[in-house]
Amino acid sequence: MNRNVLVLVDDPFWRTKIEQALKSAQASALFVTNPEDLAKAADSDAVQLVIVDLSLRREPFTAIAALKAGAKTRRIPVIGYYEQVRKDIKLKAEASGCDRVLSRPSFSEKLADMVMEFALPGAVRTESDEKELPEE
């Protein structure tokens, strides 16, 4: 069964990096760039995980809180990642309802495994022919 991961990101570098990790975890990505679209896009039984770039140009915390308040969407795990120097973002993300909040390096390292854990329990990662992207 194919699983979908909803991703709120507006940075092309991270979009590509996330897309490759999801592909290696045999998951499909649904991308949104506007925080206001998050809860509406997640209102589907097919979404198993939400990933949020917490360093968006437009603040995502209200949208995360709305997602976690929704009757159909509150069960969906939310993983947020942020720039390591912005500890204030981590606190806001936790307060808004993120289930996991990671610095970008940690997120990058653990992404495929977290997708497997939350969206595809029991699945097996595949090796990708695509080259690894350099760290930011």
PDB file of N, CA and C in Angstrom, residues 42-82:
ATOM      1  N   ALA A  42      -4.102  17.976   4.258  1.00  0.00           N
ATOM      2  CA  ALA A  42      -3.932  16.812   5.141  1.00  0.00           C
ATOM      3  C   ALA A  42      -5.256  16.123   5.444  1.00  0.00           C
ATOM      4  N   ASP A  43      -6.368  16.731   5.110  1.00  0.00           N
ATOM      5  CA  ASP A  43      -7.685  16.194   5.427  1.00  0.00           C
ATOM      6  C   ASP A  43      -8.040  15.040   4.492  1.00  0.00           C
ATOM      7  N   SER A  44      -7.221  14.016   4.557  1.00  0.00           N
ATOM      8  CA  SER A  44      -7.392  12.841   3.708  1.00  0.00           C
ATOM      9  C   SER A  44      -6.893  11.627   4.480  1.00  0.00           C
ATOM     10  N   ASP A  45      -7.554  10.520   4.283  1.00  0.00           N
ATOM     11  CA  ASP A  45      -7.123   9.298   4.957  1.00  0.00           C
ATOM     12  C   ASP A  45      -5.794   8.791   4.410  1.00  0.00           C
ATOM     13  N   ALA A  46      -5.387   9.294   3.241  1.00  0.00           N
ATOM     14  CA  ALA A  46      -4.172   8.811   2.604  1.00  0.00           C
ATOM     15  C   ALA A  46      -2.895   9.447   3.159  1.00  0.00           C
ATOM     16  N   VAL A  47      -3.007  10.564   3.884  1.00  0.00           N
ATOM     17  CA  VAL A  47      -1.819  11.238   4.411  1.00  0.00           C
ATOM     18  C   VAL A  47      -1.408  10.573   5.727  1.00  0.00           C
ATOM     19  N   GLN A  48      -0.182  10.057   5.751  1.00  0.00           N
ATOM     20  CA  GLN A  48       0.316   9.331   6.919  1.00  0.00           C
ATOM     21  C   GLN A  48       1.287  10.138   7.760  1.00  0.00           C
ATOM     22  N   LEU A  49       1.839  11.215   7.183  1.00  0.00           N
ATOM     23  CA  LEU A  49       2.873  11.995   7.848  1.00  0.00           C
ATOM     24  C   LEU A  49       2.903  13.384   7.245  1.00  0.00           C
ATOM     25  N   VAL A  50       3.207  14.379   8.086  1.00  0.00           N
ATOM     26  CA  VAL A  50       3.374  15.752   7.615  1.00  0.00           C
ATOM     27  C   VAL A  50       4.779  16.209   7.997  1.00  0.00           C
ATOM     28  N   ILE A  51       5.465  16.804   7.028  1.00  0.00           N
ATOM     29  CA  ILE A  51       6.797  17.372   7.258  1.00  0.00           C
ATOM     30  C   ILE A  51       6.705  18.867   6.998  1.00  0.00           C
ATOM     31  N   VAL A  52       7.247  19.659   7.927  1.00  0.00           N
ATOM     32  CA  VAL A  52       7.157  21.114   7.812  1.00  0.00           C
ATOM     33  C   VAL A  52       8.533  21.750   7.948  1.00  0.00           C
ATOM     34  N   ASP A  53       8.868  22.591   6.974  1.00  0.00           N
ATOM     35  CA  ASP A  53      10.058  23.435   7.080  1.00  0.00           C
ATOM     36  C   ASP A  53       9.655  24.592   7.990  1.00  0.00           C
ATOM     37  N   LEU A  54      10.222  24.640   9.168  1.00  0.00           N
ATOM     38  CA  LEU A  54       9.833  25.656  10.148  1.00  0.00           C
ATOM     39  C   LEU A  54      10.461  27.017   9.857  1.00  0.00           C
ATOM     40  N   SER A  55      11.309  27.067   8.837  1.00  0.00           N
ATOM     41  CA  SER A  55      11.961  28.318   8.457  1.00  0.00           C
ATOM     42  C   SER A  55      11.350  28.905   7.186  1.00  0.00           C
ATOM     43  N   LEU A  56      10.078  28.664   6.989  1.00  0.00           N
ATOM     44  CA  LEU A  56       9.377  29.201   5.818  1.00  0.00           C
ATOM     45  C   LEU A  56       9.380  30.724   5.836  1.00  0.00           C
ATOM     46  N   ARG A  57       9.160  31.291   4.659  1.00  0.00           N
ATOM     47  CA  ARG A  57       9.024  32.756   4.585  1.00  0.00           C
ATOM     48  C   ARG A  57       7.778  33.228   5.336  1.00  0.00           C
ATOM     49  N   ARG A  58       6.739  32.372   5.354  1.00  0.00           N
ATOM     50  CA  ARG A  58       5.503  32.683   6.091  1.00  0.00           C
ATOM     51  C   ARG A  58       5.412  31.711   7.258  1.00  0.00           C
ATOM     52  N   GLU A  59       5.136  32.223   8.445  1.00  0.00           N
ATOM     53  CA  GLU A  59       5.177  31.369   9.646  1.00  0.00           C
ATOM     54  C   GLU A  59       4.189  30.201   9.552  1.00  0.00           C
ATOM     55  N   PRO A  60       4.656  28.993   9.908  1.00  0.00           N
ATOM     56  CA  PRO A  60       3.831  27.794   9.792  1.00  0.00           C
ATOM     57  C   PRO A  60       3.138  27.358  11.081  1.00  0.00           C
ATOM     58  N   PHE A  61       3.371  28.055  12.186  1.00  0.00           N
ATOM     59  CA  PHE A  61       2.933  27.552  13.490  1.00  0.00           C
ATOM     60  C   PHE A  61       1.418  27.549  13.658  1.00  0.00           C
ATOM     61  N   THR A  62       0.744  28.562  13.142  1.00  0.00           N
ATOM     62  CA  THR A  62      -0.720  28.607  13.199  1.00  0.00           C
ATOM     63  C   THR A  62      -1.307  27.446  12.403  1.00  0.00           C
ATOM     64  N   ALA A  63      -0.702  27.161  11.253  1.00  0.00           N
ATOM     65  CA  ALA A  63      -1.185  26.064  10.408  1.00  0.00           C
ATOM     66  C   ALA A  63      -0.971  24.713  11.079  1.00  0.00           C
ATOM     67  N   ILE A  64       0.149  24.547  11.764  1.00  0.00           N
ATOM     68  CA  ILE A  64       0.408  23.288  12.481  1.00  0.00           C
ATOM     69  C   ILE A  64      -0.616  23.119  13.604  1.00  0.00           C
ATOM     70  N   ALA A  65      -0.866  24.189  14.342  1.00  0.00           N
ATOM     71  CA  ALA A  65      -1.850  24.129  15.430  1.00  0.00           C
ATOM     72  C   ALA A  65      -3.240  23.795  14.886  1.00  0.00           C
ATOM     73  N   ALA A  66      -3.610  24.372  13.738  1.00  0.00           N
ATOM     74  CA  ALA A  66      -4.912  24.080  13.127  1.00  0.00           C
ATOM     75  C   ALA A  66      -4.988  22.612  12.702  1.00  0.00           C
ATOM     76  N   LEU A  67      -3.911  22.099  12.165  1.00  0.00           N
ATOM     77  CA  LEU A  67      -3.857  20.700  11.763  1.00  0.00           C
ATOM     78  C   LEU A  67      -4.061  19.796  12.974  1.00  0.00           C
ATOM     79  N   LYS A  68      -3.379  20.098  14.064  1.00  0.00           N
ATOM     80  CA  LYS A  68      -3.470  19.288  15.275  1.00  0.00           C
ATOM     81  C   LYS A  68      -4.817  19.451  15.979  1.00  0.00           C
ATOM     82  N   ALA A  69      -5.559  20.495  15.659  1.00  0.00           N
ATOM     83  CA  ALA A  69      -6.876  20.711  16.261  1.00  0.00           C
ATOM     84  C   ALA A  69      -7.992  20.027  15.474  1.00  0.00           C
ATOM     85  N   GLY A  70      -7.707  19.662  14.223  1.00  0.00           N
ATOM     86  CA  GLY A  70      -8.726  19.054  13.370  1.00  0.00           C
ATOM     87  C   GLY A  70      -9.064  17.634  13.793  1.00  0.00           C
ATOM     88  N   ALA A  71     -10.338  17.295  13.769  1.00  0.00           N
ATOM     89  CA  ALA A  71     -10.773  15.958  14.193  1.00  0.00           C
ATOM     90  C   ALA A  71     -10.158  14.860  13.339  1.00  0.00           C
ATOM     91  N   LYS A  72     -10.064  15.081  12.019  1.00  0.00           N
ATOM     92  CA  LYS A  72      -9.520  14.057  11.125  1.00  0.00           C
ATOM     93  C   LYS A  72      -8.006  14.124  11.006  1.00  0.00           C
ATOM     94  N   THR A  73      -7.404  15.249  11.347  1.00  0.00           N
ATOM     95  CA  THR A  73      -5.976  15.427  11.084  1.00  0.00           C
ATOM     96  C   THR A  73      -5.095  15.387  12.336  1.00  0.00           C
ATOM     97  N   ARG A  74      -5.680  15.422  13.507  1.00  0.00           N
ATOM     98  CA  ARG A  74      -4.858  15.482  14.731  1.00  0.00           C
ATOM     99  C   ARG A  74      -4.006  14.232  14.929  1.00  0.00           C
ATOM    100  N   ARG A  75      -4.439  13.110  14.360  1.00  0.00           N
ATOM    101  CA  ARG A  75      -3.705  11.845  14.507  1.00  0.00           C
ATOM    102  C   ARG A  75      -2.439  11.797  13.655  1.00  0.00           C
ATOM    103  N   ILE A  76      -2.319  12.667  12.665  1.00  0.00           N
ATOM    104  CA  ILE A  76      -1.192  12.617  11.729  1.00  0.00           C
ATOM    105  C   ILE A  76       0.065  13.174  12.400  1.00  0.00           C
ATOM    106  N   PRO A  77       1.137  12.406  12.449  1.00  0.00           N
ATOM    107  CA  PRO A  77       2.373  12.916  13.040  1.00  0.00           C
ATOM    108  C   PRO A  77       2.938  14.074  12.218  1.00  0.00           C
ATOM    109  N   VAL A  78       3.472  15.065  12.903  1.00  0.00           N
ATOM    110  CA  VAL A  78       4.088  16.221  12.246  1.00  0.00           C
ATOM    111  C   VAL A  78       5.551  16.291  12.664  1.00  0.00           C
ATOM    112  N   ILE A  79       6.426  16.301  11.666  1.00  0.00           N
ATOM    113  CA  ILE A  79       7.859  16.466  11.899  1.00  0.00           C
ATOM    114  C   ILE A  79       8.247  17.831  11.348  1.00  0.00           C
ATOM    115  N   GLY A  80       8.887  18.631  12.179  1.00  0.00           N
ATOM    116  CA  GLY A  80       9.363  19.934  11.742  1.00  0.00           C
ATOM    117  C   GLY A  80      10.871  19.991  11.801  1.00  0.00           C
ATOM    118  N   TYR A  81      11.449  20.754  10.885  1.00  0.00           N
ATOM    119  CA  TYR A  81      12.900  20.951  10.922  1.00  0.00           C
ATOM    120  C   TYR A  81      13.208  22.439  10.807  1.00  0.00           C
ATOM    121  N   TYR A  82      14.334  22.839  11.394  1.00  0.00           N
ATOM    122  CA  TYR A  82      14.642  24.259  11.512  1.00  0.00           C
ATOM    123  C   TYR A  82      16.149  24.500  11.437  1.00  0.00           C
TER     124      TYR A  82
END
